[in-house]
PDB file of C-alpha atoms in Angstrom:
ATOM      1  CA  ASN W  21      16.187 -22.119 -84.108  1.00 80.00           C
ATOM      2  CA  GLN W  22      13.990 -20.154 -81.732  1.00 85.00           C
ATOM      3  CA  ARG W  23      11.710 -18.029 -83.894  1.00 87.00           C
ATOM      4  CA  ALA W  24      11.048 -16.539 -87.313  1.00 91.00           C
ATOM      5  CA  ILE W  25       9.823 -12.974 -87.832  1.00 93.00           C
ATOM      6  CA  GLY W  26       8.455 -11.622 -91.088  1.00 93.00           C
ATOM      7  CA  TYR W  27       7.935  -7.914 -91.716  1.00 95.00           C
ATOM      8  CA  HIS W  28       5.242  -6.469 -94.000  1.00 94.00           C
ATOM      9  CA  SER W  29       3.870  -9.970 -94.540  1.00 91.00           C
ATOM     10  CA  VAL W  30       0.986 -10.679 -96.908  1.00 93.00           C
ATOM     11  CA  PHE W  31      -0.880 -13.993 -96.806  1.00 91.00           C
ATOM     12  CA  ARG W  32      -2.220 -14.985-100.221  1.00 94.00           C
ATOM     13  CA  LEU W  33      -4.562 -17.724-101.373  1.00 94.00           C
ATOM     14  CA  ARG W  34      -4.095 -18.535-105.069  1.00 93.00           C
ATOM     15  CA  GLY W  35      -2.497 -15.138-105.510  1.00 92.00           C
ATOM     16  CA  LEU W  36      -5.357 -13.245-103.814  1.00 95.00           C
ATOM     17  CA  PRO W  37      -4.123 -11.193-100.810  1.00 94.00           C
ATOM     18  CA  LEU W  38      -6.218 -12.010 -97.735  1.00 93.00           C
ATOM     19  CA  PHE W  39      -4.256 -10.754 -94.734  1.00 91.00           C
ATOM     20  CA  TYR W  40      -1.537  -8.177 -94.120  1.00 93.00           C
ATOM     21  CA  SER W  41       0.621  -7.901 -91.011  1.00 91.00           C
ATOM     22  CA  PRO W  42       3.342  -5.310 -90.374  1.00 93.00           C
ATOM     23  CA  ALA W  43       5.164  -7.938 -88.288  1.00 92.00           C
ATOM     24  CA  PHE W  44       4.446 -11.668 -88.071  1.00 88.00           C
ATOM     25  CA  TYR W  45       5.953 -13.894 -85.367  1.00 86.00           C
ATOM     26  CA  LYS W  46       6.270 -17.688 -85.643  1.00 84.00           C
ATOM     27  CA  SER W  47       7.845 -19.866 -82.962  1.00 82.00           C
ATOM     28  CA  LEU W  48      10.117 -22.663 -84.192  1.00 85.00           C
ATOM     29  CA  LYS W  49      10.036 -24.586 -80.907  1.00 79.00           C
ATOM     30  CA  LYS W  50       8.544 -28.082 -80.821  1.00 74.00           C
ATOM     31  CA  GLU W  51       6.014 -27.141 -78.134  1.00 69.00           C
ATOM     32  CA  PRO W  52       5.556 -23.357 -78.288  1.00 67.00           C
ATOM     33  CA  ARG W  53       3.574 -21.612 -75.554  1.00 78.00           C
ATOM     34  CA  THR W  54       3.936 -17.861 -75.785  1.00 82.00           C
ATOM     35  CA  SER W  55       1.891 -15.127 -74.158  1.00 90.00           C
ATOM     36  CA  GLY W  56       0.531 -12.439 -76.438  1.00 91.00           C
ATOM     37  CA  PHE W  57      -2.425 -10.651 -77.970  1.00 93.00           C
ATOM     38  CA  LEU W  58      -4.905 -12.647 -80.028  1.00 94.00           C
ATOM     39  CA  THR W  59      -5.993 -11.712 -83.520  1.00 91.00           C
ATOM     40  CA  PRO W  60      -8.615  -8.930 -83.276  1.00 94.00           C
ATOM     41  CA  ASN W  61     -11.981  -9.401 -84.927  1.00 93.00           C
ATOM     42  CA  ILE W  62     -14.301  -6.827 -86.465  1.00 95.00           C
ATOM     43  CA  GLY W  63     -17.857  -7.287 -87.677  1.00 94.00           C
ATOM     44  CA  HIS W  64     -21.417  -6.067 -87.768  1.00 94.00           C
ATOM     45  CA  SER W  65     -24.683  -7.475 -86.456  1.00 88.00           C
ATOM     46  CA  SER W  66     -28.206  -6.207 -87.081  1.00 88.00           C
ATOM     47  CA  LEU W  67     -29.018  -6.910 -83.411  1.00 86.00           C
ATOM     48  CA  ARG W  68     -25.819  -5.780 -81.691  1.00 91.00           C
ATOM     49  CA  GLY W  69     -24.348  -3.150 -83.992  1.00 93.00           C
ATOM     50  CA  TYR W  70     -20.708  -2.943 -84.946  1.00 96.00           C
ATOM     51  CA  MET W  71     -18.414  -5.362 -83.127  1.00 95.00           C
ATOM     52  CA  PHE W  72     -14.753  -5.176 -82.181  1.00 96.00           C
ATOM     53  CA  GLY W  73     -12.957  -7.831 -80.183  1.00 96.00           C
ATOM     54  CA  LEU W  74      -9.461  -8.127 -78.762  1.00 96.00           C
ATOM     55  CA  GLY W  75      -7.985 -10.730 -76.449  1.00 97.00           C
ATOM     56  CA  TYR W  76      -4.837 -11.758 -74.625  1.00 97.00           C
ATOM     57  CA  TYR W  77      -3.438 -15.244 -74.009  1.00 96.00           C
ATOM     58  CA  TRP W  78      -1.220 -15.736 -70.953  1.00 96.00           C
ATOM     59  CA  ALA W  79       1.017 -18.805 -70.816  1.00 93.00           C
ATOM     60  CA  ILE W  80       1.577 -18.669 -67.057  1.00 93.00           C
ATOM     61  CA  ASN W  81       3.881 -21.688 -66.903  1.00 90.00           C
ATOM     62  CA  ARG W  82       4.019 -25.298 -68.101  1.00 87.00           C
ATOM     63  CA  SER W  83       0.916 -26.232 -66.096  1.00 93.00           C
ATOM     64  CA  TYR W  84      -1.386 -23.194 -66.278  1.00 95.00           C
ATOM     65  CA  ASP W  85      -2.679 -20.762 -68.868  1.00 96.00           C
ATOM     66  CA  ALA W  86      -5.417 -18.148 -69.124  1.00 98.00           C
ATOM     67  CA  MET W  87      -7.200 -16.228 -71.861  1.00 98.00           C
ATOM     68  CA  TYR W  88      -9.317 -13.084 -71.758  1.00 98.00           C
ATOM     69  CA  ARG W  89     -11.248 -11.555 -74.648  1.00 97.00           C
ATOM     70  CA  ALA W  90     -13.382  -8.415 -74.679  1.00 97.00           C
ATOM     71  CA  GLN W  91     -16.015  -7.937 -77.379  1.00 96.00           C
ATOM     72  CA  ILE W  92     -17.528  -4.468 -77.792  1.00 96.00           C
ATOM     73  CA  PHE W  93     -21.033  -4.213 -79.272  1.00 95.00           C
ATOM     74  CA  THR W  94     -21.937  -0.608 -80.127  1.00 95.00           C
ATOM     75  CA  LEU W  95     -25.666  -1.202 -79.560  1.00 94.00           C
ATOM     76  CA  ARG W  96     -25.520  -3.539 -76.573  1.00 94.00           C
ATOM     77  CA  GLY W  97     -22.373  -3.131 -74.482  1.00 94.00           C
ATOM     78  CA  VAL W  98     -19.292  -5.190 -73.682  1.00 96.00           C
ATOM     79  CA  ALA W  99     -19.009  -8.981 -73.588  1.00 96.00           C
ATOM     80  CA  HIS W 100     -16.281 -10.683 -71.554  1.00 97.00           C
ATOM     81  CA  THR W 101     -14.845 -14.161 -72.111  1.00 97.00           C
ATOM     82  CA  PHE W 102     -12.378 -15.652 -69.631  1.00 98.00           C
ATOM     83  CA  ASP W 103     -10.807 -19.117 -69.646  1.00 98.00           C
ATOM     84  CA  PHE W 104      -8.442 -20.526 -67.047  1.00 98.00           C
ATOM     85  CA  ARG W 105      -7.109 -24.073 -67.087  1.00 97.00           C
ATOM     86  CA  GLY W 106      -4.394 -25.973 -65.334  1.00 97.00           C
ATOM     87  CA  LYS W 107      -2.828 -29.286 -64.444  1.00 96.00           C
ATOM     88  CA  VAL W 108      -2.179 -29.179 -60.706  1.00 95.00           C
ATOM     89  CA  THR W 109      -0.597 -32.646 -60.537  1.00 93.00           C
ATOM     90  CA  PRO W 110      -0.216 -35.467 -63.104  1.00 92.00           C
ATOM     91  CA  GLY W 111      -3.620 -36.785 -61.984  1.00 93.00           C
ATOM     92  CA  THR W 112      -5.444 -33.522 -61.284  1.00 97.00           C
ATOM     93  CA  ASP W 113      -6.565 -30.927 -63.811  1.00 97.00           C
ATOM     94  CA  PHE W 114      -9.335 -28.362 -64.255  1.00 98.00           C
ATOM     95  CA  ASN W 115     -10.869 -25.967 -66.756  1.00 98.00           C
ATOM     96  CA  PHE W 116     -12.878 -22.844 -65.892  1.00 98.00           C
ATOM     97  CA  SER W 117     -14.800 -20.763 -68.451  1.00 97.00           C
ATOM     98  CA  LEU W 118     -16.835 -17.597 -67.943  1.00 97.00           C
ATOM     99  CA  TYR W 119     -18.893 -15.506 -70.364  1.00 96.00           C
ATOM    100  CA  GLY W 120     -20.754 -12.364 -69.349  1.00 96.00           C
ATOM    101  CA  VAL W 121     -22.272  -9.275 -70.942  1.00 96.00           C
ATOM    102  CA  ASN W 122     -22.784  -5.776 -69.490  1.00 95.00           C
ATOM    103  CA  ASP W 123     -25.880  -5.017 -71.546  1.00 95.00           C
ATOM    104  CA  LYS W 124     -27.111  -1.496 -72.282  1.00 93.00           C
ATOM    105  CA  GLY W 125     -30.582  -2.932 -72.857  1.00 91.00           C
ATOM    106  CA  VAL W 126     -33.166  -2.814 -75.634  1.00 91.00           C
ATOM    107  CA  GLN W 127     -36.434  -0.947 -75.888  1.00 90.00           C
ATOM    108  CA  ILE W 128     -39.396  -3.307 -75.506  1.00 88.00           C
ATOM    109  CA  GLY W 129     -42.134  -0.670 -75.449  1.00 89.00           C
ATOM    110  CA  THR W 130     -43.220   2.578 -73.860  1.00 90.00           C
ATOM    111  CA  ASN W 131     -45.144   3.403 -70.715  1.00 89.00           C
ATOM    112  CA  ALA W 132     -48.280   5.559 -70.417  1.00 87.00           C
ATOM    113  CA  ASN W 133     -46.432   8.887 -70.714  1.00 89.00           C
ATOM    114  CA  GLY W 134     -44.357   7.747 -73.697  1.00 88.00           C
ATOM    115  CA  THR W 135     -41.121   7.000 -71.838  1.00 91.00           C
ATOM    116  CA  PRO W 136     -39.228   4.093 -73.399  1.00 91.00           C
ATOM    117  CA  ILE W 137     -39.138   0.838 -71.413  1.00 91.00           C
ATOM    118  CA  ILE W 138     -35.609  -0.559 -71.499  1.00 91.00           C
ATOM    119  CA  GLN W 139     -35.004  -4.230 -70.794  1.00 92.00           C
ATOM    120  CA  LYS W 140     -31.461  -5.212 -69.892  1.00 93.00           C
ATOM    121  CA  GLN W 141     -30.709  -8.749 -71.051  1.00 93.00           C
ATOM    122  CA  GLY W 142     -27.161  -9.143 -69.764  1.00 94.00           C
ATOM    123  CA  GLY W 143     -26.007 -11.900 -67.489  1.00 94.00           C
ATOM    124  CA  VAL W 144     -23.321 -14.452 -66.848  1.00 96.00           C
ATOM    125  CA  LEU W 145     -22.632 -18.056 -67.752  1.00 95.00           C
ATOM    126  CA  PHE W 146     -19.791 -20.081 -66.297  1.00 95.00           C
ATOM    127  CA  SER W 147     -18.684 -23.680 -66.205  1.00 96.00           C
ATOM    128  CA  PHE W 148     -16.060 -25.559 -64.233  1.00 97.00           C
ATOM    129  CA  ASP W 149     -14.831 -29.062 -65.050  1.00 97.00           C
ATOM    130  CA  GLY W 150     -12.233 -30.837 -62.974  1.00 97.00           C
ATOM    131  CA  LYS W 151     -11.007 -34.270 -62.052  1.00 97.00           C
ATOM    132  CA  SER W 152      -8.505 -35.670 -59.574  1.00 97.00           C
ATOM    133  CA  ASP W 153      -6.896 -39.022 -58.943  1.00 96.00           C
ATOM    134  CA  LEU W 154      -6.976 -39.184 -55.142  1.00 94.00           C
ATOM    135  CA  GLY W 155      -4.766 -42.249 -54.988  1.00 91.00           C
ATOM    136  CA  ASN W 156      -5.390 -45.851 -53.959  1.00 92.00           C
ATOM    137  CA  GLY W 157      -8.127 -46.211 -56.581  1.00 91.00           C
ATOM    138  CA  TRP W 158     -10.197 -43.190 -55.498  1.00 95.00           C
ATOM    139  CA  LEU W 159     -11.311 -40.815 -58.226  1.00 97.00           C
ATOM    140  CA  ALA W 160     -13.144 -37.480 -57.934  1.00 97.00           C
ATOM    141  CA  ARG W 161     -14.711 -35.573 -60.800  1.00 97.00           C
ATOM    142  CA  GLY W 162     -17.121 -32.676 -61.083  1.00 98.00           C
ATOM    143  CA  GLN W 163     -18.754 -30.320 -63.519  1.00 97.00           C
ATOM    144  CA  VAL W 164     -20.473 -27.123 -62.397  1.00 97.00           C
ATOM    145  CA  ASN W 165     -22.625 -25.067 -64.771  1.00 96.00           C
ATOM    146  CA  TYR W 166     -24.331 -21.797 -63.854  1.00 96.00           C
ATOM    147  CA  LEU W 167     -26.638 -19.646 -65.968  1.00 95.00           C
ATOM    148  CA  SER W 168     -27.944 -16.386 -64.522  1.00 94.00           C
ATOM    149  CA  SER W 169     -31.024 -16.209 -66.773  1.00 92.00           C
ATOM    150  CA  PHE W 170     -32.555 -17.904 -69.781  1.00 93.00           C
ATOM    151  CA  LEU W 171     -33.173 -14.475 -71.343  1.00 93.00           C
ATOM    152  CA  PHE W 172     -29.427 -13.836 -71.342  1.00 94.00           C
ATOM    153  CA  ARG W 173     -28.736 -17.134 -73.111  1.00 93.00           C
ATOM    154  CA  GLN W 174     -31.365 -16.477 -75.774  1.00 91.00           C
ATOM    155  CA  SER W 175     -30.154 -12.918 -76.362  1.00 91.00           C
ATOM    156  CA  PHE W 176     -26.432 -13.548 -76.679  1.00 91.00           C
ATOM    157  CA  THR W 177     -25.853 -17.165 -77.671  1.00 88.00           C
ATOM    158  CA  GLU W 178     -24.260 -17.858 -81.043  1.00 82.00           C
ATOM    159  CA  SER W 179     -26.005 -21.188 -81.659  1.00 85.00           C
ATOM    160  CA  PHE W 180     -29.612 -22.229 -82.215  1.00 87.00           C
ATOM    161  CA  ASN W 181     -29.194 -25.298 -79.999  1.00 86.00           C
ATOM    162  CA  GLU W 182     -28.195 -23.189 -76.981  1.00 83.00           C
ATOM    163  CA  SER W 183     -31.002 -20.690 -77.548  1.00 85.00           C
ATOM    164  CA  ILE W 184     -33.638 -23.398 -77.029  1.00 86.00           C
ATOM    165  CA  PHE W 185     -31.774 -25.383 -74.348  1.00 88.00           C
ATOM    166  CA  SER W 186     -33.489 -24.266 -71.138  1.00 90.00           C
ATOM    167  CA  GLU W 187     -31.527 -26.434 -68.689  1.00 92.00           C
ATOM    168  CA  SER W 188     -28.391 -26.191 -66.605  1.00 93.00           C
ATOM    169  CA  HIS W 189     -26.766 -29.279 -65.070  1.00 95.00           C
ATOM    170  CA  SER W 190     -24.083 -29.705 -62.418  1.00 97.00           C
ATOM    171  CA  VAL W 191     -22.772 -32.979 -61.011  1.00 98.00           C
ATOM    172  CA  GLY W 192     -19.896 -34.164 -58.856  1.00 97.00           C
ATOM    173  CA  TYR W 193     -18.901 -37.613 -57.655  1.00 97.00           C
ATOM    174  CA  ILE W 194     -16.295 -39.632 -55.802  1.00 97.00           C
ATOM    175  CA  THR W 195     -15.832 -43.272 -56.702  1.00 97.00           C
ATOM    176  CA  LYS W 196     -13.688 -46.298 -55.974  1.00 96.00           C
ATOM    177  CA  HIS W 197     -13.765 -49.791 -57.456  1.00 93.00           C
ATOM    178  CA  TRP W 198     -12.709 -53.101 -55.978  1.00 91.00           C
ATOM    179  CA  ASP W 199     -12.710 -56.504 -57.670  1.00 87.00           C
ATOM    180  CA  SER W 200     -16.463 -57.035 -57.459  1.00 91.00           C
ATOM    181  CA  TYR W 201     -17.710 -53.882 -55.722  1.00 94.00           C
ATOM    182  CA  GLY W 202     -17.954 -50.175 -56.339  1.00 95.00           C
ATOM    183  CA  PHE W 203     -18.528 -47.176 -54.065  1.00 96.00           C
ATOM    184  CA  PHE W 204     -20.124 -43.940 -55.292  1.00 96.00           C
ATOM    185  CA  VAL W 205     -21.043 -40.611 -53.731  1.00 97.00           C
ATOM    186  CA  VAL W 206     -22.872 -38.314 -56.148  1.00 98.00           C
ATOM    187  CA  ALA W 207     -24.210 -34.757 -55.825  1.00 97.00           C
ATOM    188  CA  ASP W 208     -26.364 -33.359 -58.618  1.00 97.00           C
ATOM    189  CA  ARG W 209     -28.152 -30.063 -59.311  1.00 97.00           C
ATOM    190  CA  ASP W 210     -30.432 -29.539 -62.301  1.00 96.00           C
ATOM    191  CA  VAL W 211     -32.087 -26.219 -63.151  1.00 95.00           C
ATOM    192  CA  GLU W 212     -34.991 -25.991 -65.610  1.00 95.00           C
ATOM    193  CA  PHE W 213     -35.910 -22.510 -66.857  1.00 94.00           C
ATOM    194  CA  GLN W 214     -39.662 -22.302 -67.487  1.00 93.00           C
ATOM    195  CA  SER W 215     -39.543 -18.993 -69.387  1.00 91.00           C
ATOM    196  CA  VAL W 216     -37.425 -15.868 -69.874  1.00 90.00           C
ATOM    197  CA  ALA W 217     -39.138 -14.196 -66.887  1.00 90.00           C
ATOM    198  CA  PRO W 218     -36.820 -13.498 -63.926  1.00 86.00           C
ATOM    199  CA  ASP W 219     -36.484 -16.417 -61.475  1.00 87.00           C
ATOM    200  CA  ASP W 220     -39.035 -18.537 -63.368  1.00 92.00           C
ATOM    201  CA  LYS W 221     -37.127 -21.763 -62.858  1.00 94.00           C
ATOM    202  CA  VAL W 222     -37.293 -25.083 -61.027  1.00 94.00           C
TER     203      VAL W 222
END
C-alpha cells in the first residue's frame, strides 16, 4: 500500500495513444510528497526557437518544498524558474518565486559600418509573499515584487495582460485590533515603468 509502478505504460484517450512512459510511478499514500523530476516539455516558438524544459521538485520535509525548472530557447538562451515555499510555524508561512532569463539578444539594426546591433532583453522577476501571526493579536504580512526592466517583461511574458502591465507593487504591514481601535504600520513601494528604455521609471 505504498506505491504502484507500471512499466511500458501507454495512456490512451478513447483508444488513441497520447503518452508513453517506460516506467510510471504512482504513490498510494493519502498525502504523497515525493521528490523527483518533473515532466519535460518540448516545443517551438517563432520568436525563441526550439524549446526544451526540465525541472526538479524537492520535497524537503513536511513544512518546506522547492522547485527548479530550466527552459532552453535555442534562439534566446536559458530561462530559470525557482519556487521555494514553507510553513515555519502554524501561524507563519511564505512563498518565494523567481524567474530570470540569460538572453543571447536580438538584432535590432546595424551601425554605420554594417555591424549588427544586438539588444539583450534578459532580466529577472521575483516575488515574495509571507505572513506571520506574532501573537497577542498582532499580525504581520508583506508582499515584495521586483522587476528588473519592462523590456524583459514584454519580451518573455506568456500573457498579454502582463506585457502591458507597467507597474510593480510591494507592501508590508503590521496590525493589531482591539474592541474599538486598530493600529497599523504600513510600508509601500510602487514602481511605474514609463517605457522599455533602461531606468525609465518612477
